[in-house]
Short mmCIF file of C-alpha atoms in Angstrom, two decimals:
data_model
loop_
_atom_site.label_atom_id
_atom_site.label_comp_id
_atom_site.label_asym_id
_atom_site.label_seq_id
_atom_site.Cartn_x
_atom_site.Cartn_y
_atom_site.Cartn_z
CA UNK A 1 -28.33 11.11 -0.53
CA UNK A 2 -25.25 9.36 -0.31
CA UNK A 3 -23.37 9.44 3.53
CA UNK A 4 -20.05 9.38 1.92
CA UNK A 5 -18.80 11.68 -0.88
CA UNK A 6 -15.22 12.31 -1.76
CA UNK A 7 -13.55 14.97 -3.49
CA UNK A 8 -10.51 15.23 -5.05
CA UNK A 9 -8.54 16.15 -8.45
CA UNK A 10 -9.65 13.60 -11.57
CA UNK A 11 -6.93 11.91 -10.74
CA UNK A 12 -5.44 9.24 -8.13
CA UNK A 13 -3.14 11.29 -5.94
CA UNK A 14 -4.12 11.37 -2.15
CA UNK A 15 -7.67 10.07 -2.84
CA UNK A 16 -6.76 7.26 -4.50
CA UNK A 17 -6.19 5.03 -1.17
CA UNK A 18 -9.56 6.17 0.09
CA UNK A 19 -11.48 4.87 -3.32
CA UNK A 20 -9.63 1.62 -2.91
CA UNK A 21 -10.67 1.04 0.85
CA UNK A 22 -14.31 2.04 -0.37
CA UNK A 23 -13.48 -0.31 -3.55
CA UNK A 24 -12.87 -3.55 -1.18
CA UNK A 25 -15.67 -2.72 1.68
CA UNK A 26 -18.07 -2.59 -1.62
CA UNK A 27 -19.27 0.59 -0.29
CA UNK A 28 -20.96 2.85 -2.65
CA UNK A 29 -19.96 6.67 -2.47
CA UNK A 30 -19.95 9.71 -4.62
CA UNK A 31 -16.47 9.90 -6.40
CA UNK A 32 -16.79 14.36 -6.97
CA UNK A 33 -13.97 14.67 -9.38
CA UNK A 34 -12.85 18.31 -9.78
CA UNK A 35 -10.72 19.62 -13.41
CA UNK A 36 -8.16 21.83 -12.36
CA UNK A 37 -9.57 24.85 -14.16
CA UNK A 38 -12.95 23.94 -11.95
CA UNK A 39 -10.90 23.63 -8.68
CA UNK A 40 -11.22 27.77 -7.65
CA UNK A 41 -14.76 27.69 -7.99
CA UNK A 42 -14.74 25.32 -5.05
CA UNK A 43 -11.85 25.88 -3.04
CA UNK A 44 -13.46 28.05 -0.56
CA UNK A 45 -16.14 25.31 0.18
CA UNK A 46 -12.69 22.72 1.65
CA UNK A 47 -11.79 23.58 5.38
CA UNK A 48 -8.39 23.95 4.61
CA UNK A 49 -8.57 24.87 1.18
CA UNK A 50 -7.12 21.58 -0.42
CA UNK A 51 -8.29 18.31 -1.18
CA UNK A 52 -8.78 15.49 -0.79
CA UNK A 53 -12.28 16.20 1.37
CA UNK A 54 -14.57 13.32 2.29
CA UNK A 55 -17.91 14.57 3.14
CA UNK A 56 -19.96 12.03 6.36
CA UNK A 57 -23.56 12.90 6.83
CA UNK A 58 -23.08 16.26 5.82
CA UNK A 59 -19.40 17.10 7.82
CA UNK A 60 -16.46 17.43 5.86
CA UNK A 61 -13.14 15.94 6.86
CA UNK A 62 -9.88 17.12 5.50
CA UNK A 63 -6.18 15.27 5.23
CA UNK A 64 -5.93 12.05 3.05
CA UNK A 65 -4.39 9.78 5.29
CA UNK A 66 -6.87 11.10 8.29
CA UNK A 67 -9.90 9.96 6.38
CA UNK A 68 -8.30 6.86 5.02
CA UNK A 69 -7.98 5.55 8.69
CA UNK A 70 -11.57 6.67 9.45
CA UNK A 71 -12.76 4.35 6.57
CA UNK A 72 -10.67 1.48 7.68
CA UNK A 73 -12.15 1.49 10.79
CA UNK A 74 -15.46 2.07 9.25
CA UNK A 75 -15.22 -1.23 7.30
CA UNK A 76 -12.98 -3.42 9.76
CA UNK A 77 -9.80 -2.40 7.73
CA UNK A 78 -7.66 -0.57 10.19
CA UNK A 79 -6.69 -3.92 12.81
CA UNK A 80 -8.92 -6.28 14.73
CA UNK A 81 -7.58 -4.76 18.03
CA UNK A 82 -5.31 -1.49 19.46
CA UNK A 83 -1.95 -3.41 19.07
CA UNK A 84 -2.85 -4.44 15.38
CA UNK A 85 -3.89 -0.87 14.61
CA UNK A 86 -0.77 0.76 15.81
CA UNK A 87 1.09 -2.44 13.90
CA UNK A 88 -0.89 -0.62 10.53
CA UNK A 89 -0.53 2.91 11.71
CA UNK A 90 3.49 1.71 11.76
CA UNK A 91 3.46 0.36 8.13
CA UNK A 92 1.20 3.62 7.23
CA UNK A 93 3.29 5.88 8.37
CA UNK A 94 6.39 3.91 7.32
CA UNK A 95 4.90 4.71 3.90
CA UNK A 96 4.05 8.20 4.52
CA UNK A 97 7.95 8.71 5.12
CA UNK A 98 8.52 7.61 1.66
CA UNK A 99 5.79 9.80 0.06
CA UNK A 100 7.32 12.59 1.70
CA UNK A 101 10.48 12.05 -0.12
CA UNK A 102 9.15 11.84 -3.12
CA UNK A 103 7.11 15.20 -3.12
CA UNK A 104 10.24 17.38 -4.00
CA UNK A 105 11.46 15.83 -6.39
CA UNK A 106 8.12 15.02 -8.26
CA UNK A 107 7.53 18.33 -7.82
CA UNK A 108 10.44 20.33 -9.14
CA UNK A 109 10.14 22.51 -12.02
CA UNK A 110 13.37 22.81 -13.28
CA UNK A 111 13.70 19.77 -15.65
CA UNK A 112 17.39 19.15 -15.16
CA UNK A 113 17.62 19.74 -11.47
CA UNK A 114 14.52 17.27 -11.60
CA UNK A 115 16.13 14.78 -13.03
CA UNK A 116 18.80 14.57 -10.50
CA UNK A 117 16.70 14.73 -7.62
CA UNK A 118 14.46 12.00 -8.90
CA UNK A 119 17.93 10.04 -9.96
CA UNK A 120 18.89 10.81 -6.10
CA UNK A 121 15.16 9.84 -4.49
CA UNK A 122 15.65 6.27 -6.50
CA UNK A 123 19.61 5.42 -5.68
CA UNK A 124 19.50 6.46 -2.18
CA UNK A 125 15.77 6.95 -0.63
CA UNK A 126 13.85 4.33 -2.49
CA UNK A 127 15.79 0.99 -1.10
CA UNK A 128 15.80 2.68 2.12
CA UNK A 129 12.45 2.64 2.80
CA UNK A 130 11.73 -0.17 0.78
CA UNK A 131 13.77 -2.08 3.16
CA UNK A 132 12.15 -0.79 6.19
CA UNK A 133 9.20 -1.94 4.80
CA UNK A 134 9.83 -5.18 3.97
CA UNK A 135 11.30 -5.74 7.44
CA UNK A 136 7.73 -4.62 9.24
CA UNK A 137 6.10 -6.75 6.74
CA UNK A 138 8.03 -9.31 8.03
CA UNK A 139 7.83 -8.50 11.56
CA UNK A 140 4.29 -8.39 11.32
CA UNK A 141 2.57 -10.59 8.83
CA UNK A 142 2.72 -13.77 10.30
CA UNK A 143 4.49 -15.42 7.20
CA UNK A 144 1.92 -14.06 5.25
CA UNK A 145 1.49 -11.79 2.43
CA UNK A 146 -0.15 -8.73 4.19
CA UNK A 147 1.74 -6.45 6.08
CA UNK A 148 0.05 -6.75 9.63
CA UNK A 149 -1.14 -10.13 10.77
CA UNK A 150 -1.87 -12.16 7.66
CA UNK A 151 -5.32 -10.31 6.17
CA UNK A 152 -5.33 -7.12 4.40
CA UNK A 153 -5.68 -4.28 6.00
CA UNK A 154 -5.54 -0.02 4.49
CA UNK A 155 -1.46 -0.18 4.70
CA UNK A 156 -1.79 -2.96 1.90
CA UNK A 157 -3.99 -0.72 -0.20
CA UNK A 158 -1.97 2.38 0.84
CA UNK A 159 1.53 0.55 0.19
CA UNK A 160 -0.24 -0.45 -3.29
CA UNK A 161 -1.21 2.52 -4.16
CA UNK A 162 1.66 4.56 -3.59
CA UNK A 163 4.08 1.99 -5.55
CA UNK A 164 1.87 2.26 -9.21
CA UNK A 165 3.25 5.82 -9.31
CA UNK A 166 6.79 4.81 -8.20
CA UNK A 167 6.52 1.78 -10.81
CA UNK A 168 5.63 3.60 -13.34
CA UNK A 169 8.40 5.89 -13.24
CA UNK A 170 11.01 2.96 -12.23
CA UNK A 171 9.62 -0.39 -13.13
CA UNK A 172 12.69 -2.18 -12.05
CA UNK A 173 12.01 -0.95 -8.23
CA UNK A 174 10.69 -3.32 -6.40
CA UNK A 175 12.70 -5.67 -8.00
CA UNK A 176 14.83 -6.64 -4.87
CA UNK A 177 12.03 -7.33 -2.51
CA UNK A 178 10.18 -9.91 -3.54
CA UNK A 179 7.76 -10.11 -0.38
CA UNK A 180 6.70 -6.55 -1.14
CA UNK A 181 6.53 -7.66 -4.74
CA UNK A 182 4.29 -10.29 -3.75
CA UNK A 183 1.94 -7.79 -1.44
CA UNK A 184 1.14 -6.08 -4.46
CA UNK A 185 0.10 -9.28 -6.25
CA UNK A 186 -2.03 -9.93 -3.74
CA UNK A 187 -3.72 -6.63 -3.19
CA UNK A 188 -4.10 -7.02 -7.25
CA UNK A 189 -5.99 -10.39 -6.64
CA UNK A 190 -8.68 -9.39 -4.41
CA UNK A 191 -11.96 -9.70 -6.82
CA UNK A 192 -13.60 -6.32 -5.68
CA UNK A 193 -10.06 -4.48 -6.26
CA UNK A 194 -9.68 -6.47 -9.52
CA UNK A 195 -12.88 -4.65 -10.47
CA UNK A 196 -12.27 -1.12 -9.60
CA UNK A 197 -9.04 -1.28 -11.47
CA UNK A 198 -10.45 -2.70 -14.45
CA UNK A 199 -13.19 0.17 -14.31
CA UNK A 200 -11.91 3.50 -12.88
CA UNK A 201 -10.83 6.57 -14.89
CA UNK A 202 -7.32 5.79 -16.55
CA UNK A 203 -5.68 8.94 -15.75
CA UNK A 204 -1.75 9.82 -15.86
CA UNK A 205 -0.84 9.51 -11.81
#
């Protein structure tokens, strides 16, 4: 039996960061992909009734960014030291300010007043916290490529992660910030991520 299975949507969403961390550590897992139609069979079995869920040794643990840093630290991902971690935990959450921006708009069903909140999220949100993250990779990376203190750490993966979906509805954003342009290559590079990319599900977001 496997001490680590995660569920989620067959999709990327909020799993997506955690099946990249387990991608790099080269940690086998169970990848439980639910359909939507199959999702109310098992919503009663997810503490909070949502996913993603990561199952350890039999205990389920809810809230994607929550078990992201618990597998960082499980495979020496989440900062050699307290500083470093709350130098990730900064770029994390840096990024988790963006996400949360993006949620309304992505969401929206209206397809007109969509459009302008997505036109909106990209002219005015976007650069904003692009910027503010290509100053802490700055601050932090020691010249280097990664965000915190020149290795790769789970704010790499989640930064990489998060801009595929942004990319492929604006493929011109990044185009002002070539050190984040250049984290992204580098994340890309890393043989074991190669891999997964090459061989996971190709599914729309």
């Amino acid at each position: 039996m496997s001490r680590y299975k995660l569920y989620f949507f067959n999709g990327r969403g909020r799993a997506e960061v955690s099946r990249l961390i387990f991608a790099i550590a080269g940690q086998k897992y169970e990848d439980i992909r639910y359909e939507g139609s199959e999702w109310p069979s098992y919503k009663a079995e997810m503490p909070l009734r949502q996913m993603p869920v990561l199952e350890f040794e039999g205990t389920k643990l809810p809230q994607s960014l929550s078990i992201a840093r618990f597998l960082a630290k499980q495979f020496n991902l989440a900062g050699r030291d307290n500083f470093e971690q709350a130098k990730v935990d900064a770029v994390a959450d840096t990024i988790s300010d963006l996400l949360g921006k993006f949620i309304p708009p992505r969401f929206e069903k209206d397809k007109t007043k969509k459009q302008e909140l997505m036109k909106k999220f990209f002219d005015e949100k976007v650069p904003k916290h692009l910027q503010n993250l290509d100053v802490l990779g700055k601050l932090y990376g020691n010249d280097g490529p990664f965000f915190v203190d020149n290795h790769l750490t789970w704010a790499d993966l989640l930064f990489y992660d998060i801009l595929e979906t942004l990319l492929g509805i604006d493929e011109n954003c990044l185009n002002n910030y070539p050190w984040l342009k250049q984290n992204r290559a580098e994340v890309e590079k890393q043989p074991r991520i190669a891999e997964y990319l090459k061989s996971r599900p190709k599914t729309p977001h």
